[in-house]
Coordinates of C-alpha atoms and ligand atoms in Angstrom, one line a residue:
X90 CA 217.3 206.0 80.2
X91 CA 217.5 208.1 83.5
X92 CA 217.9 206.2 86.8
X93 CA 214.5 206.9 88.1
X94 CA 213.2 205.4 84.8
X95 CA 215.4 202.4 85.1
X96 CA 213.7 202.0 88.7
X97 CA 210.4 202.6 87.5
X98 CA 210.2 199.9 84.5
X99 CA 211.4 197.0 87.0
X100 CA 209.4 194.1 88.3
X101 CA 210.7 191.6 90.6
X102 CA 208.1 189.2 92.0
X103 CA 208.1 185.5 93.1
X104 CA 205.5 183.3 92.0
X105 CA 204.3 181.0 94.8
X106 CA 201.8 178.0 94.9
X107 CA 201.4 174.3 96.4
X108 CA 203.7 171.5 94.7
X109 CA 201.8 171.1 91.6
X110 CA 199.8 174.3 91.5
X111 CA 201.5 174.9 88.2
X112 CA 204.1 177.3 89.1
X113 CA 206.4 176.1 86.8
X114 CA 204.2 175.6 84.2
X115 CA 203.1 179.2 84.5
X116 CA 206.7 180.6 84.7
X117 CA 207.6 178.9 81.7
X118 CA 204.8 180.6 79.6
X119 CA 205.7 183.6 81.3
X120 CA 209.3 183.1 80.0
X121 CA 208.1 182.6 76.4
X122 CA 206.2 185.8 76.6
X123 CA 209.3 187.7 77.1
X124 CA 211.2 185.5 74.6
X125 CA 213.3 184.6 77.5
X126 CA 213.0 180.6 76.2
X127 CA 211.7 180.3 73.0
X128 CA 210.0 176.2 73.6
X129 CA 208.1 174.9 76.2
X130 CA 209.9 172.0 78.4
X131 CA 213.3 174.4 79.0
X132 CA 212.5 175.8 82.4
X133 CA 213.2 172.5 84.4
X134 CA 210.7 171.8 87.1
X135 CA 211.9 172.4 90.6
X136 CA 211.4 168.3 90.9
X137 CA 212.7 167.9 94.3
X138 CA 209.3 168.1 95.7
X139 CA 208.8 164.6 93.7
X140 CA 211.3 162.9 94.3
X141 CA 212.0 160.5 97.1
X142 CA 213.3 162.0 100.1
X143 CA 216.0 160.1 99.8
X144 CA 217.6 160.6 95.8
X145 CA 220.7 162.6 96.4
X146 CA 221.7 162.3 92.8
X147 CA 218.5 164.0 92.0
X148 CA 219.0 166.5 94.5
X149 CA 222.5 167.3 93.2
X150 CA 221.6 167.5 89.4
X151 CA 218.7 169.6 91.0
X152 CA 220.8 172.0 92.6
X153 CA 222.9 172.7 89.5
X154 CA 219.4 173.3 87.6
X155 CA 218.0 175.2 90.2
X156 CA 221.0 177.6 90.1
X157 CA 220.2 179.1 87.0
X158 CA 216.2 178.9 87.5
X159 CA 216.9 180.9 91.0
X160 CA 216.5 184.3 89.2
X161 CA 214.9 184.6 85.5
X162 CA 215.2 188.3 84.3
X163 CA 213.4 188.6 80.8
X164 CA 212.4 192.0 79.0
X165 CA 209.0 192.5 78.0
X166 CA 207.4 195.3 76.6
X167 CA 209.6 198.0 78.0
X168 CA 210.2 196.5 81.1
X169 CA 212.7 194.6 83.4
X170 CA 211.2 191.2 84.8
X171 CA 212.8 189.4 87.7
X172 CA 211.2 186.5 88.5
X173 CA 212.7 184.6 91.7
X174 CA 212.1 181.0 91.7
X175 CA 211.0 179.3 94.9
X176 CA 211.5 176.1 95.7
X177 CA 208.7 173.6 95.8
X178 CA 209.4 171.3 98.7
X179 CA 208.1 172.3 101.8
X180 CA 211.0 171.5 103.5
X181 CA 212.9 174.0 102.2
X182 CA 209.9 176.9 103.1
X183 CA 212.4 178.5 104.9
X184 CA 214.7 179.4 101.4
X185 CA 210.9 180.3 100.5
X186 CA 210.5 182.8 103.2
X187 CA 214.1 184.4 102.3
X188 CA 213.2 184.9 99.4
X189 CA 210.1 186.7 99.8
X190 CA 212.0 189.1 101.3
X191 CA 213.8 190.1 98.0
X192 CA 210.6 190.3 95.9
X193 CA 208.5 193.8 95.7
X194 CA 205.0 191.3 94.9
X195 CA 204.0 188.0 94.6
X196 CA 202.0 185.8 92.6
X197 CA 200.3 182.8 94.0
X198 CA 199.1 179.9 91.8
X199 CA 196.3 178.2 92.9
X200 CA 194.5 175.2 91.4
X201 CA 191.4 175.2 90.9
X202 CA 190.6 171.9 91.9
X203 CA 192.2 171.5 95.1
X204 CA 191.5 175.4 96.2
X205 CA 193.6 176.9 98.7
X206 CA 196.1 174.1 100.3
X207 CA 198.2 174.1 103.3
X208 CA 201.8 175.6 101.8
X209 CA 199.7 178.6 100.3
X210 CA 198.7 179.3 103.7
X211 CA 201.7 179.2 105.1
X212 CA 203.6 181.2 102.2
X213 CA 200.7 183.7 102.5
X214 CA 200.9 184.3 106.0
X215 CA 205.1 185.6 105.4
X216 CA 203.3 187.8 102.4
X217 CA 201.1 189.3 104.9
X218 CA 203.2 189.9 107.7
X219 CA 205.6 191.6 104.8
X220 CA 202.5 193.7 103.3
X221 CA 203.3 192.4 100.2
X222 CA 201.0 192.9 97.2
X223 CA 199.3 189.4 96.0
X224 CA 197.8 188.3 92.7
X225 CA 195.8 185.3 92.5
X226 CA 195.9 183.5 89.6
X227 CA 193.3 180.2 89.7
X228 CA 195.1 177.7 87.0
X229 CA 193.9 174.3 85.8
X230 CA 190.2 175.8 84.6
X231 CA 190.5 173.5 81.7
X232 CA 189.5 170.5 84.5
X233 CA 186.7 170.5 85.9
X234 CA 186.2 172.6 89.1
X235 CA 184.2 173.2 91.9
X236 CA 181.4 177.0 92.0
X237 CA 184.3 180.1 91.8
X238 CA 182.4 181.6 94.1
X239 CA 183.0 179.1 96.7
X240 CA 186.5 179.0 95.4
X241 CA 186.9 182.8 96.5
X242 CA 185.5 182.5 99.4
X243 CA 187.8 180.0 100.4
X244 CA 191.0 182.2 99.2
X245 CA 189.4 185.1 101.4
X246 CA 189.1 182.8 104.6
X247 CA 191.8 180.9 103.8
X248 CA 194.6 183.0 102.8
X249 CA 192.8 186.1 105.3
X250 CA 192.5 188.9 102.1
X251 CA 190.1 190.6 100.4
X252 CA 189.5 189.0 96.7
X253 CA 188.7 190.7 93.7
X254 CA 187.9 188.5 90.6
X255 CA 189.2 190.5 87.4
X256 CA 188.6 188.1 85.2
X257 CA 185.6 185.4 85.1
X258 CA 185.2 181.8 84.2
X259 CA 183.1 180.1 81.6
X260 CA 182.2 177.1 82.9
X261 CA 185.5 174.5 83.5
X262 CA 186.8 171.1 82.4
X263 CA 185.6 170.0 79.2
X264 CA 182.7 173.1 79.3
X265 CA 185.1 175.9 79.6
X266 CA 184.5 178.4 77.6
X267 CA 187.3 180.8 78.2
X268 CA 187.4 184.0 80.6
X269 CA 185.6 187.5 80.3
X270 CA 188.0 189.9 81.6
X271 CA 186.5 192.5 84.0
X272 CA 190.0 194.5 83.9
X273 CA 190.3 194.9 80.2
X274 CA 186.6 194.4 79.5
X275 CA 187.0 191.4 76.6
X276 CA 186.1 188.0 75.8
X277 CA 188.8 185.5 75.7
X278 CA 187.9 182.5 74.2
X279 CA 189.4 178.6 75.2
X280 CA 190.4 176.5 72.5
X281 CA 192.5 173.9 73.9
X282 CA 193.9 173.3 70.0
X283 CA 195.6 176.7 69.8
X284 CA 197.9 177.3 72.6
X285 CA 200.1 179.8 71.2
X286 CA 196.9 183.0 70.4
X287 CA 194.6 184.2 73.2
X288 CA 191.7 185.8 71.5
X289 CA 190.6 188.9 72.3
X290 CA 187.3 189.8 71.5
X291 CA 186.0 193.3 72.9
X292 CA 183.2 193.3 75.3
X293 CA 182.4 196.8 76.9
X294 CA 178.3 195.8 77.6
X295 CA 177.7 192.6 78.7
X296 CA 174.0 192.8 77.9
X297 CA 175.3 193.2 73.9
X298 CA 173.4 190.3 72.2
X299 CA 176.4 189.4 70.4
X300 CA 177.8 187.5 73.2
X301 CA 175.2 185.0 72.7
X302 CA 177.5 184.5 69.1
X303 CA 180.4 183.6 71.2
X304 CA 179.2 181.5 74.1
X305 CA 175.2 180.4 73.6
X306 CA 173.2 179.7 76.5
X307 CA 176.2 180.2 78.7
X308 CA 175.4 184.2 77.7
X309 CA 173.0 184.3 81.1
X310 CA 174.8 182.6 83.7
X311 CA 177.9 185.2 82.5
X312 CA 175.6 188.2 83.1
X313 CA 173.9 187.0 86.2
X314 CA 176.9 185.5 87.9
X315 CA 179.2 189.4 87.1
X316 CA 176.1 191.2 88.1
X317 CA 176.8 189.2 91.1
X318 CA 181.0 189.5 91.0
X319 CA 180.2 193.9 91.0
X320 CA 177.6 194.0 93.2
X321 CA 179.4 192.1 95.9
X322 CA 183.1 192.5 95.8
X323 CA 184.1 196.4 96.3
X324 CA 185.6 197.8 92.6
X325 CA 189.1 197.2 92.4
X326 CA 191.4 199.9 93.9
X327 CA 194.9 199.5 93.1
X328 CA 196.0 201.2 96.8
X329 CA 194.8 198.3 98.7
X330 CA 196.2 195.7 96.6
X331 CA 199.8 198.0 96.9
X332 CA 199.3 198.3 100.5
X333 CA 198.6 194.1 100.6
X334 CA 195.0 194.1 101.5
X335 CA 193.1 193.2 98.2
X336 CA 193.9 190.3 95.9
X337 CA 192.8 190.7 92.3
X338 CA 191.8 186.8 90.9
X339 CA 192.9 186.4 87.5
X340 CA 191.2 182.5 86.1
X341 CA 193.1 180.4 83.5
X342 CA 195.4 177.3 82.6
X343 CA 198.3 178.0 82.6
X344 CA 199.1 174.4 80.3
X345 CA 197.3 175.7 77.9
X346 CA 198.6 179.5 78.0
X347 CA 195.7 180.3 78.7
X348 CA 194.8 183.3 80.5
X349 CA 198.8 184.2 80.7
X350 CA 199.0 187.4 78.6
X351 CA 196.2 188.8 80.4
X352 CA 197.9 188.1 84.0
X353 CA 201.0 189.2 82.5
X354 CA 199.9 192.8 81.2
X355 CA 197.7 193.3 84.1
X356 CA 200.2 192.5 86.7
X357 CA 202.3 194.8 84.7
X358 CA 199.8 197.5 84.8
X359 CA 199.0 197.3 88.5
X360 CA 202.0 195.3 90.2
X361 CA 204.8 197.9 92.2
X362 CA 208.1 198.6 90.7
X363 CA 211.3 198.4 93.9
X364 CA 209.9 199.5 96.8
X365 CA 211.9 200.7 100.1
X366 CA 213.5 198.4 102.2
X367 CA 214.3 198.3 105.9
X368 CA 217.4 198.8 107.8
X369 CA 217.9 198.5 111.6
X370 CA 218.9 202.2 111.0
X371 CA 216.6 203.9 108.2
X372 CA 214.7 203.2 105.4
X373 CA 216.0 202.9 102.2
X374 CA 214.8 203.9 98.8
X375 CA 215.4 202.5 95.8
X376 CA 216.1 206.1 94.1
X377 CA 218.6 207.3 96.7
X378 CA 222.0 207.9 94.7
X379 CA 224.4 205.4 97.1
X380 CA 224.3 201.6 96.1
X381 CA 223.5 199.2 99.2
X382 CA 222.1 195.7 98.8
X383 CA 221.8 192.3 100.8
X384 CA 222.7 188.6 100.1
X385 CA 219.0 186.9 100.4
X386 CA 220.6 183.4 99.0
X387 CA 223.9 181.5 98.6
X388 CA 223.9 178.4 96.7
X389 CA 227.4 176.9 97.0
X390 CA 229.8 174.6 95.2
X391 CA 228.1 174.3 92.4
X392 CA 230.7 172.5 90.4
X393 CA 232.7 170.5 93.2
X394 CA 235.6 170.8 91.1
X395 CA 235.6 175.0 92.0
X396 CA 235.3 175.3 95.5
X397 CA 232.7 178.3 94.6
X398 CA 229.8 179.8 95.9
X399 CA 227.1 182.5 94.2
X400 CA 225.4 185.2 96.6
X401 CA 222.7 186.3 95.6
X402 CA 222.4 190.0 96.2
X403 CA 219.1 192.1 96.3
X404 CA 220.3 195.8 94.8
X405 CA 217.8 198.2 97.3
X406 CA 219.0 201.7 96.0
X407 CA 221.7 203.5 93.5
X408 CA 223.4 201.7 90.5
X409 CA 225.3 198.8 92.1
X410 CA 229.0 198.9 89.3
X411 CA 231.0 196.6 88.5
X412 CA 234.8 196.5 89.4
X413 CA 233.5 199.6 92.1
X414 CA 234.7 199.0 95.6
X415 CA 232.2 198.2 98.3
X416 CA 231.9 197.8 102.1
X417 CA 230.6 194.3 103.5
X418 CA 228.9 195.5 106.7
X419 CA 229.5 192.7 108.8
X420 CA 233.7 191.8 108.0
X421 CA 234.2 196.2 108.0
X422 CA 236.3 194.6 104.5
X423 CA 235.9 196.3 101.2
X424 CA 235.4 194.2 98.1
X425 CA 236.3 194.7 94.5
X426 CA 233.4 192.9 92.4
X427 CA 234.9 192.2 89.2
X428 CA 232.8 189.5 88.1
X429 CA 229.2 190.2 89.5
X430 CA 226.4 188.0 87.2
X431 CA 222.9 188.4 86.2
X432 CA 220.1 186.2 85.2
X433 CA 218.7 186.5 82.3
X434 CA 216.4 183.3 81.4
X435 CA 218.5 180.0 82.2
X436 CA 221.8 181.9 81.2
X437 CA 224.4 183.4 83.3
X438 CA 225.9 186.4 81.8
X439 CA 228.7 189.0 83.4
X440 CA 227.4 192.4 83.7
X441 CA 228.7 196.3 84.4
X442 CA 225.8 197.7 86.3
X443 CA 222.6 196.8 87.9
X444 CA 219.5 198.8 89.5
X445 CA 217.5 198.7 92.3
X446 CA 215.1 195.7 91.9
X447 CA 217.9 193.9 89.8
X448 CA 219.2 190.1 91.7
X449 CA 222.9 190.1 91.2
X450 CA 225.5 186.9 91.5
X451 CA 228.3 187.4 93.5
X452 CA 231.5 184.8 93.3
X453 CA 232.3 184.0 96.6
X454 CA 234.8 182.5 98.4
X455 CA 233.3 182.1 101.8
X456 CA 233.2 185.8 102.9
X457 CA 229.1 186.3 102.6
X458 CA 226.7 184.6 105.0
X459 CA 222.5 184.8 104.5
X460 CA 221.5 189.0 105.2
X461 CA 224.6 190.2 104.5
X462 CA 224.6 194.0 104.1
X463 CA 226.9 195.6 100.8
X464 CA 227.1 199.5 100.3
X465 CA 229.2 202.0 99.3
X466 CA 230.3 202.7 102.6
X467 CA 227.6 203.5 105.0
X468 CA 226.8 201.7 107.9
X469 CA 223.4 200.1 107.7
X470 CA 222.0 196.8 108.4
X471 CA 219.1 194.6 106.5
X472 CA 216.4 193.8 108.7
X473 CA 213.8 191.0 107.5
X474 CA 216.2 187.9 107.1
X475 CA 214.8 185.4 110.3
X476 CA 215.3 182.2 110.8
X477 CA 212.9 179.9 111.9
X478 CA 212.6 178.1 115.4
X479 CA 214.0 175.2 114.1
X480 CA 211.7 171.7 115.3
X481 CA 213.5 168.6 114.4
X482 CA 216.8 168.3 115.9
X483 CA 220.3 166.2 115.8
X484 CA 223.1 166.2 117.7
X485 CA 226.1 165.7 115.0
X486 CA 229.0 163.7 115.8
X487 CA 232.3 163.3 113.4
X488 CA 232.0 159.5 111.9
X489 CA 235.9 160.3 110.6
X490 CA 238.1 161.4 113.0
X491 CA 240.8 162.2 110.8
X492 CA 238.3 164.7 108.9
X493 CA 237.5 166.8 111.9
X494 CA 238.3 170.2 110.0
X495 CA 236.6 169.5 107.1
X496 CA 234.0 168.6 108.7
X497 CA 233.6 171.6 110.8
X498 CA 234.6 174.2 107.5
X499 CA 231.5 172.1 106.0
X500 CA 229.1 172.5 108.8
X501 CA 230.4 176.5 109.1
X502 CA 229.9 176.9 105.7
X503 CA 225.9 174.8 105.0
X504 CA 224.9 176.9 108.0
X505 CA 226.4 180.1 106.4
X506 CA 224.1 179.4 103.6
X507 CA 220.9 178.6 105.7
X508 CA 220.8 174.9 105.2
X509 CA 220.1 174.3 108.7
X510 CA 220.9 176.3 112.4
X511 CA 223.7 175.0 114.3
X512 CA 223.7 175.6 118.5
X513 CA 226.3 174.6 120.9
X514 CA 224.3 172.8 123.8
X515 CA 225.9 174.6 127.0
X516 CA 225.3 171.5 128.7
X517 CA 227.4 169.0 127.1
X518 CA 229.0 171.0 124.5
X519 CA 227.7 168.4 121.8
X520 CA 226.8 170.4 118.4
X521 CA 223.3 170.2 117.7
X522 CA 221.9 170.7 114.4
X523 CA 218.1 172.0 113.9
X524 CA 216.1 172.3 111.1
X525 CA 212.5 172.7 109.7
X526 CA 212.4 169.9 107.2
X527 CA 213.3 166.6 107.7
X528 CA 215.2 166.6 103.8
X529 CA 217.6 169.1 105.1
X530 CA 219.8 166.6 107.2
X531 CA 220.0 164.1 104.5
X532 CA 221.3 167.1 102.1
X533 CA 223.4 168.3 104.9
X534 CA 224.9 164.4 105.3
X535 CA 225.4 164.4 101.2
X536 CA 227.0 167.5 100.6
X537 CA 229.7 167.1 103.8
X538 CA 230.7 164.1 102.4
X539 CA 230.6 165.0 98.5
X540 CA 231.5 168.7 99.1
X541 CA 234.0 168.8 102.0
X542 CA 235.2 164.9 102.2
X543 CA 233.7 164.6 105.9
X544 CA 231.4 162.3 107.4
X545 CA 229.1 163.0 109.8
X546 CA 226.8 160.6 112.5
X547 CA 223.2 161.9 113.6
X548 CA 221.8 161.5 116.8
X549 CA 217.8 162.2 117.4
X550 CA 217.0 164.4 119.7
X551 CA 213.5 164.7 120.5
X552 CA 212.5 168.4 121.3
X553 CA 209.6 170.7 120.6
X554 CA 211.1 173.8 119.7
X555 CA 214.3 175.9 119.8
X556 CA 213.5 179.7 120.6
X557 CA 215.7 182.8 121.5
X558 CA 215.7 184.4 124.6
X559 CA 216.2 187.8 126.3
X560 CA 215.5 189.7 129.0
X561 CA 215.2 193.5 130.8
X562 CA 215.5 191.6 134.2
X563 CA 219.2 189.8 134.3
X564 CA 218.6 187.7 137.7
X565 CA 215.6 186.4 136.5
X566 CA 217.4 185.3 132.9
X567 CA 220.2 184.0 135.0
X568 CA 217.7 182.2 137.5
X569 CA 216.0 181.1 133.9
X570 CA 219.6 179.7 132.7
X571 CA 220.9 178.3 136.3
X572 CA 217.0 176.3 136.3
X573 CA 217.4 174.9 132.9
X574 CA 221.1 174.4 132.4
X575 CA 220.4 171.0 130.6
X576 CA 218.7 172.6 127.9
X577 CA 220.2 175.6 127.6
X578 CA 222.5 176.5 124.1
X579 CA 224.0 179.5 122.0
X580 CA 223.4 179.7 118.4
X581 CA 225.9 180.7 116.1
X582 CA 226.1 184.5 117.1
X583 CA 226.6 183.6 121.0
X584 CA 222.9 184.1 121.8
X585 CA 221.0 182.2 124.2
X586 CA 218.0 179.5 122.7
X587 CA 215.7 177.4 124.8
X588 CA 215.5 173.9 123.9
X589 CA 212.1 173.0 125.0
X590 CA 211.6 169.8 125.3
X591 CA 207.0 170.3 124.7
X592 CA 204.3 172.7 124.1
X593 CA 203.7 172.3 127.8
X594 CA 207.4 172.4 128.9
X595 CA 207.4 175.8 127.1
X596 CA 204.2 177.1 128.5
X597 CA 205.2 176.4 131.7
X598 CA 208.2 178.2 131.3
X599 CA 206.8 181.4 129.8
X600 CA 204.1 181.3 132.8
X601 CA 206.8 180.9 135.5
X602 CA 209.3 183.7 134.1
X603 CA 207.2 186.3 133.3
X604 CA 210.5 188.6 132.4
X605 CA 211.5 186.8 129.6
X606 CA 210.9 187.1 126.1
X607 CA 210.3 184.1 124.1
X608 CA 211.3 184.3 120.0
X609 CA 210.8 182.3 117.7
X610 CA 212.4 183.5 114.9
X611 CA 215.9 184.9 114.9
X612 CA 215.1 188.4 114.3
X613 CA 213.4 190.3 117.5
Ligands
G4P847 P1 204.5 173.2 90.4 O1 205.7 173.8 89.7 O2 203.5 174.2 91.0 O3 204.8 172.1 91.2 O4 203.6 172.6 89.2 P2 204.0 172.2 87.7 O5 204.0 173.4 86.9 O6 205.1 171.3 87.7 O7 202.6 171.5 87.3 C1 202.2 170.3 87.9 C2 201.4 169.4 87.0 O8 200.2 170.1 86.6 C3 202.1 169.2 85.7 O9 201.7 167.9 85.2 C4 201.6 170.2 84.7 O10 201.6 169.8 83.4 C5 200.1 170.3 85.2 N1 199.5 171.6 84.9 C6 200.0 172.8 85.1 N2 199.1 173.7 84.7 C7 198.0 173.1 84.2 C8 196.8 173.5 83.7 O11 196.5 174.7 83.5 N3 195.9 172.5 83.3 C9 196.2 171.2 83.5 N4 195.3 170.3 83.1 N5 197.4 170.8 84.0 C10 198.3 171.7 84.4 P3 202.6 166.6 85.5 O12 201.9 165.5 84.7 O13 202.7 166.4 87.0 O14 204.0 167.0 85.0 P4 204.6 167.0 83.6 O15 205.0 165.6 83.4 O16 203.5 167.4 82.7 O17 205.7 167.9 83.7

């Protein structure tokens, strides 16, 4: 197979959706299309989200699970599926947003009973300011469910798209029927007793009497309610669901694997193979012959015996090789990668070559940090990799002072993998910790003290929001930093943050010092 063709027959996608949406139910069907898993019940549900804030244990044993759900590559039908898990807990939407930025579309689960809900808005919002292509697919039609009409007008006001329906409901709960598909033009009928067979039943004309064979009475609502669906959505036209404006809305239950094939095939038909990626210098495309990539996700110390981390690394263009020397943009240092992995269902397996679109795992000792740049030597930097204005904060204080190093190597290192922002407060000098989820400093107490031996003390801190700031006019930003010298701090790159202390504290601020830019994420 050529390169180009290698480029061409990849898919990497995430699949997004509300805890308990049913995107893990719907991966795992996804999986058993591509023979990836061969029962249901292997692909461990990203539980976190249920647990008690507070299980460690179960966040631990969750972490070595989630390592080898992070990426799931399967073949099917002549192509190369990545799919990247995302986590489900919403305090950890910021791993979420990183790892949009790896994926070339998305899918997002919604169910149909609940409709659109707050973390699909939120999750959305990163899709659209990327442009990134969205399916809908509306799961749990086998409960009963509100007018799908209503339901996509929500998802249009909601999640601010265009929807298409491609496929339409039969009824739902104990009623449904099944789905005709407007894409492929068939009948697909819903028998909760076979999971396994979709049936396909070819339907060019609605109006044929035959239908009436299929579904009964339900034949007129079906032609009156897609008489409705074409006359009032536009036709589907796959350039404005490329260029992120139009969702196509696939129905079905994904418990049932119902519905799956035909969001699989479709998606497959219509969803965009490795598309360019942005550096501060150029855009990149996937077909151009030099190998660069970026580290979107570092999970560390896996196995606390093996002081060992993974990167995960996005390939954006050439053939990345293995054992080939490469440039890590940020250290100027050259790396051999001799044992680079890939992800192929739950199992980890060494290989010699991967292609644009490809995730790759990367042993690491401590050299990579989150938007690390790799190439073959030129200079170029990833753009898209923000963090967050962090809103809860702690100041973090040694609780053992003869484990001051560790301590510090294990802060260094969580914030290296984007567990949490660190900033030196230029005030006191006291190290202050911000986050956007509350979880994050109980995982960050747990692994110093499991991982790295150290203990650590919190302190609240009660501020609204940390944001970066910069200005043209350098006597007003000194006048700015003289004036608020109490709340002043440096991140970990030596920039300046604002720590404001409220909404109105801020506002005031922004009015008063009209010079200044305000950011609140880390890339401006
Ligand atoms: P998530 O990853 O989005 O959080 O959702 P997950 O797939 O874990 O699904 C959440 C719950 O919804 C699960 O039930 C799952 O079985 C159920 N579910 C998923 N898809 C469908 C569907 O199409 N129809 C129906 N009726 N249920 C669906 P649970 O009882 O919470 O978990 P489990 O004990 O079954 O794992």
């Amino acid at each position: 197979m050529t390169f180009l063709e290698e480029i061409k027959r990849r898919r990497t996608f995430g699949i997004i959706s509300h805890p308990d949406a049913g995107k893990t139910t719907l991966t795992e069907k996804l999986l058993l299309f591509g023979g990836a898993i061969r029962v249901a019940g292997a692909v461990k549900s990203n539980k976190i989200k249920k647990t008690a804030t507070s299980d460690f244990m179960e966040i631990e044993r969750q972490r070595g699970i989630s390592v080898a759900t992070s990426v799931m590559g399967f073949e099917y039908d002549g192509y190369k599926i990545n799919i990247l898990d995302t986590p489900g807990h919403q305090d950890f939407q910021e791993d979420t947003f990183r790892i949009l930025t790896a994926v070339d579309s998305v899918i997002i689960v919604i169910d149909a009973a609940k409709g659109v809900e707050p973390q699909t808005e939120k999750l959305m919002n990163v899709c659209r300011m990327r442009k990134t292509p969205v399916i809908v697919f509306i799961n749990k039609m086998d409960r009963p469910c509100g007018d799908p009409f209503s339901l996509i007008d929500e998802i249009e006001r909601q999640l601010k798209i265009k929807a298409r329906p491609l496929s339409w409901p039969i009824n739902s709960g104990p009623d449904f029927k099944g789905v005709y598909s407007i894409f492929n033009k068939s009948l697909k009928l819903f028998n909760p007793n076979i999971q396994e067979i979709e049936e396909h039943i070819k339907f060019d004309d609605i109006s044929n009497p035959e239908l009436e064979k299929y579904i009964g009475n339900d034949s007129r609502t079906l032609r009156e309610e897609l008489e409705l669906v074409n006359g009032v959505y536009p036709d589907f036209d796959t350039k404005d669901y490329l260029s992120g404006n139009l969702a196509p809305v696939f129905f079905g239950s994904a418990l049932y694997n119902f519905g799956v094939q035909e969001l699989l095939d479709a998606f497959l038909k219509i969803a965009p193979p490795p598309r360019p990626s942005y550096t501060e210098e150029r855009e990149i495309k996937p077909e151009e012959n030099h190998f660069s990539g970026f580290v979107f996700k570092i999970h560390a110390n896996i196995d606390p015996n093996h002081r060992s981390r993974i990167a995960f690394i996005k390939v954006c263009s050439g053939i990345f090789v293995r054992n080939n020397i490469y440039k890590h943009i940020r250290s100027g240092k050259t790396f051999r990668i001799s044992s680079p992995t890939a992800f192929m269902a739950s199992q980890k397996e060494t290989i010699d070559e991967a292609f644009p679109g490809d995730i790759i795992g990367v042993p690491d000792t401590g050299n990579f940090i989150i938007g690390d740049t790799l190439t073959d030597g030129e200079d170029i930097h990833f753009k898209g990799l923000p963090s967050l204005s962090p809103e809860l904060f702690r100041y973090v204080e040694n609780a053992d002072p003869m484990k001051a190093k560790q301590l510090a190597k294990g802060i260094d290192q969580l914030m290296d993998e984007g567990v949490a922002q660190l900033f030196i407060s230029q005030f006191n000098g006291r190290k202050i910790i911000g986050t956007v989820g509350q979880l994050q400093f109980e995982v960050i107490q747990y692994r110093l003290e499991h991982e790295y031996g150290a203990k650590c003390r919190f302190e609240t801190l009660n501020m609204y929001k940390a944001c970066w700031i910069e200005s043209d006019d350098k006597k007003e930003l000194e006048e700015f930093k003289k004036r608020k010298h109490q709340k002043m701090a440096k991140d970990k790159l030596g920039r300046d943050v604002f720590m404001a202390d409220s909404l109105f504290i801020l506002q005031m601020a922004q009015d008063e010092f009209k010079k200044i830019r305000f950011h609140f994420t880390s890339e401006f």
